[in-house]
Short mmCIF file of C-alpha atoms in Angstrom, two decimals:
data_model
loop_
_atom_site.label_atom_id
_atom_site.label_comp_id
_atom_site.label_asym_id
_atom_site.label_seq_id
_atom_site.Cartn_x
_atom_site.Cartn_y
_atom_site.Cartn_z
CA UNK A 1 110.68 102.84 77.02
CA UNK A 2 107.78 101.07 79.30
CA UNK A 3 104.72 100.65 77.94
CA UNK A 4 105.60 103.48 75.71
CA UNK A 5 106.87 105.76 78.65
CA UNK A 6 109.83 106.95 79.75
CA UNK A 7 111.60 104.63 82.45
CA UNK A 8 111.57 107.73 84.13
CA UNK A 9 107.72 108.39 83.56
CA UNK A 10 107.35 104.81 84.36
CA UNK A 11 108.87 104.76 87.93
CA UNK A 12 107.08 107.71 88.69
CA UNK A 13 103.82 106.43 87.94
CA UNK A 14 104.54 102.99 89.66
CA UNK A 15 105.48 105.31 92.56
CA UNK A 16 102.06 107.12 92.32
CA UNK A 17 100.28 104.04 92.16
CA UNK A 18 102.61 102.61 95.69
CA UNK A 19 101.47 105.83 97.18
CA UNK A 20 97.85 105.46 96.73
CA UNK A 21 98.29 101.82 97.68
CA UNK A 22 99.86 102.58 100.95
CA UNK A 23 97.44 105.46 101.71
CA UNK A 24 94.29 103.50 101.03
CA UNK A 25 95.80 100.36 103.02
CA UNK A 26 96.56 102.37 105.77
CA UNK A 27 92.79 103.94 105.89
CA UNK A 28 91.41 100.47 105.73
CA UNK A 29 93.47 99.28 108.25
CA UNK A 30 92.44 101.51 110.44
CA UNK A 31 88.64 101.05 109.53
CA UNK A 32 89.07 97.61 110.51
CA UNK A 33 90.52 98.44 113.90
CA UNK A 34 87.10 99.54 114.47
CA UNK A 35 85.25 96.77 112.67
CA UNK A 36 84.31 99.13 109.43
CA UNK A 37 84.16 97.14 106.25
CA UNK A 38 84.99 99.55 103.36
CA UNK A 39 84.58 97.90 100.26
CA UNK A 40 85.36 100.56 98.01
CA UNK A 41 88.24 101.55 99.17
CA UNK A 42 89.37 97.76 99.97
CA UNK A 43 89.29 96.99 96.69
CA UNK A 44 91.17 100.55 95.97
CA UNK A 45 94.19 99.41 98.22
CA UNK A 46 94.11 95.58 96.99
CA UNK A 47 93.86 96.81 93.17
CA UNK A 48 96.84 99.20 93.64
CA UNK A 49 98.67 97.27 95.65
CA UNK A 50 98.58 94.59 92.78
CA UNK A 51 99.56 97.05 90.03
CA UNK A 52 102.45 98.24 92.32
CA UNK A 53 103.71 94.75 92.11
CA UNK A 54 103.19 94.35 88.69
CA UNK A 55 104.80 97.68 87.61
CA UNK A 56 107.46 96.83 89.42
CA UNK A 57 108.03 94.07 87.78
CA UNK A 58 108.86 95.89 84.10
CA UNK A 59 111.54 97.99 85.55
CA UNK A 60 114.84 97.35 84.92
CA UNK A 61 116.24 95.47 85.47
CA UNK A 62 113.77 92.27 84.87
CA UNK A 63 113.40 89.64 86.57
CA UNK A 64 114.89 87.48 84.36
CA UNK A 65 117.78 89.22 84.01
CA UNK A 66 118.83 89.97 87.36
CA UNK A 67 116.77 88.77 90.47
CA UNK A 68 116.75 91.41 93.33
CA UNK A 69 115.28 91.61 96.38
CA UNK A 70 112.40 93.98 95.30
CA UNK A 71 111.80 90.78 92.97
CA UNK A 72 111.30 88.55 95.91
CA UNK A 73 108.98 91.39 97.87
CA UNK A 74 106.62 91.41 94.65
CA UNK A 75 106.23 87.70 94.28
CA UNK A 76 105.58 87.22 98.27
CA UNK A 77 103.56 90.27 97.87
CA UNK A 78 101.46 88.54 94.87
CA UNK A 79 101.07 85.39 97.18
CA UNK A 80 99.90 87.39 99.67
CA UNK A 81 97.10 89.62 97.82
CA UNK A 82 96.29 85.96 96.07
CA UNK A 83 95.22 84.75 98.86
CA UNK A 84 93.67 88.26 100.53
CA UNK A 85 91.82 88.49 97.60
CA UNK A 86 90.30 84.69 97.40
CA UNK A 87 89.71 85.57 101.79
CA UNK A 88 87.62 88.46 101.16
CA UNK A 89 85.68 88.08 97.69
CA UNK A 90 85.83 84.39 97.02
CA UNK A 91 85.65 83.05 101.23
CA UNK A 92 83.37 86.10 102.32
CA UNK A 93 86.01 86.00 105.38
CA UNK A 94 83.96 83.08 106.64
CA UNK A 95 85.65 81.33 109.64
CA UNK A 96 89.22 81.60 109.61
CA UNK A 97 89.06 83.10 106.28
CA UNK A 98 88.83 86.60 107.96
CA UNK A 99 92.13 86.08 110.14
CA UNK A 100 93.72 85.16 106.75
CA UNK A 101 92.64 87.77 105.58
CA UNK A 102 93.71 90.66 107.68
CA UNK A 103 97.15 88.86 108.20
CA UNK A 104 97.58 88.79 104.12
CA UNK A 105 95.92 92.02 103.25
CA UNK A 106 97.92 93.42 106.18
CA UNK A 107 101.62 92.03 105.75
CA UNK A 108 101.51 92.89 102.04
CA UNK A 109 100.76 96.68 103.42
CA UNK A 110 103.76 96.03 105.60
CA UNK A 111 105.63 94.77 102.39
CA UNK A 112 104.95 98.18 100.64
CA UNK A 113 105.97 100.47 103.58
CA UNK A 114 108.98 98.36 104.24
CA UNK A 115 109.61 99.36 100.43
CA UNK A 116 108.71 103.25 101.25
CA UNK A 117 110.88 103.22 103.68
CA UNK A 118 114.16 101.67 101.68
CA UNK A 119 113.42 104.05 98.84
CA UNK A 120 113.19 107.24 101.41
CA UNK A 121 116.34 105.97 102.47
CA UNK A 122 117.66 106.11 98.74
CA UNK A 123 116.46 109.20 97.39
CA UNK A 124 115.81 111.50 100.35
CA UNK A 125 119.44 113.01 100.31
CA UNK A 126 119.39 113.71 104.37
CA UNK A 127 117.84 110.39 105.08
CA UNK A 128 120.95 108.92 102.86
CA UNK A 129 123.79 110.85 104.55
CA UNK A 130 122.36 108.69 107.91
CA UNK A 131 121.98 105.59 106.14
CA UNK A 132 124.64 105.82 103.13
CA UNK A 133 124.50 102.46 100.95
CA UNK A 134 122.68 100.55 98.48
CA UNK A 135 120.89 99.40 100.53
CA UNK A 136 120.99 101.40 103.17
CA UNK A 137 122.71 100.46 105.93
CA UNK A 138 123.42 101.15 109.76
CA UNK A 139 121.45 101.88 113.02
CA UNK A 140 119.52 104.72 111.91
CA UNK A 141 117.96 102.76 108.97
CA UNK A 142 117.75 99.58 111.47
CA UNK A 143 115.81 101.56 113.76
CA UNK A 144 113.56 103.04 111.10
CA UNK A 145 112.38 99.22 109.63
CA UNK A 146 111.75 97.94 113.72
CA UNK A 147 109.57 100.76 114.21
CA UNK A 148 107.25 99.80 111.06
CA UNK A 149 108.08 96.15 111.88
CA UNK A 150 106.88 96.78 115.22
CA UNK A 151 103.70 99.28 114.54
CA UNK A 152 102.46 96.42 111.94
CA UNK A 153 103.16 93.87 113.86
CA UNK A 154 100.71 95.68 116.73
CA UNK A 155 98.07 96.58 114.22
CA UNK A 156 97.61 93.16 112.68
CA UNK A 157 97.18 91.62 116.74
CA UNK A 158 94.63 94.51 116.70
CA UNK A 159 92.92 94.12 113.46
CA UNK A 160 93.12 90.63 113.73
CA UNK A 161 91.40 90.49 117.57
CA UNK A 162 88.89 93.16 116.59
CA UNK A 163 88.11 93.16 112.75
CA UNK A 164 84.20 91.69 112.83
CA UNK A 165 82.73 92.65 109.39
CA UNK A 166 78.85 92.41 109.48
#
């Protein structure tokens, strides 16, 4: 039991609250392509994003047991929203304040879809048959991460040349 759920229960709800992370990151992310601040759902994505790294955290196993990589994601992916968070509310995204910003907010978006697309890998059972292991392994899966490597890496240059909040 989690937090008096399932671990079963548990995952899926920390998988929920990725999902709504991801989708609300995405929409602001876009938004800022076109200089649209969104406060609302900003602090949607940051919030979620933070509880998907803290849920994460209380499944087994934990982190003091056994450190994995998904360990390592959530506590660069803390550091990141940390300092995203201080950027936007605390810095107003004055001076380079926004460019931290929308590189922080922005990789730890990258962070979660990099996660997305490991667990696709794991539990979608024709994604698995072309990249068997745990973790998945071969081209297929290689070519999967470059693409999202590559389309974040191209929207934070974009974001980052064109985000100008009022």
């Amino acid at each position: 039991m989690i937090l008096g759920m399932s671990v079963a229960t548990f995952v899926m709800v920390h998988v929920v609250i990725s999902l709504i992370a991801i989708v609300a990151g995405l929409i602001v992310m876009f938004g800022m392509l076109g200089s649209r601040s969104q406060p609302g759902l900003t602090a949607i994505f940051l919030l979620f994003t933070i509880l998907t790294s803290a849920t994460g955290f209380v499944i087994p196993p934990l982190l003091f047991e056994k450190l994995l990589p998904s360990h390592l994601f959530g506590i660069l992916s803390f550091i990141l929203l940390a300092i995203a968070c201080i950027a936007l509310y605390g810095m107003k995204l004055a001076g380079a304040w926004r460019w931290i910003y929308v590189v922080t907010a922005l990789a730890s978006l990258y962070l979660n879809v990099f996660v997305l697309v490991v667990q696709s890998f794991l539990k979608i059972p024709a994604l698995t048959a072309l990249a068997p292991g745990n973790p998945p392994a071969g081209p297929v899966f290689a070519v999967a991460q470059g693409i999202v490597l590559v389309f974040f890496a191209v929207m934070i240059i974009g974001v980052w040349r064109r985000f100008r909040p009022a």
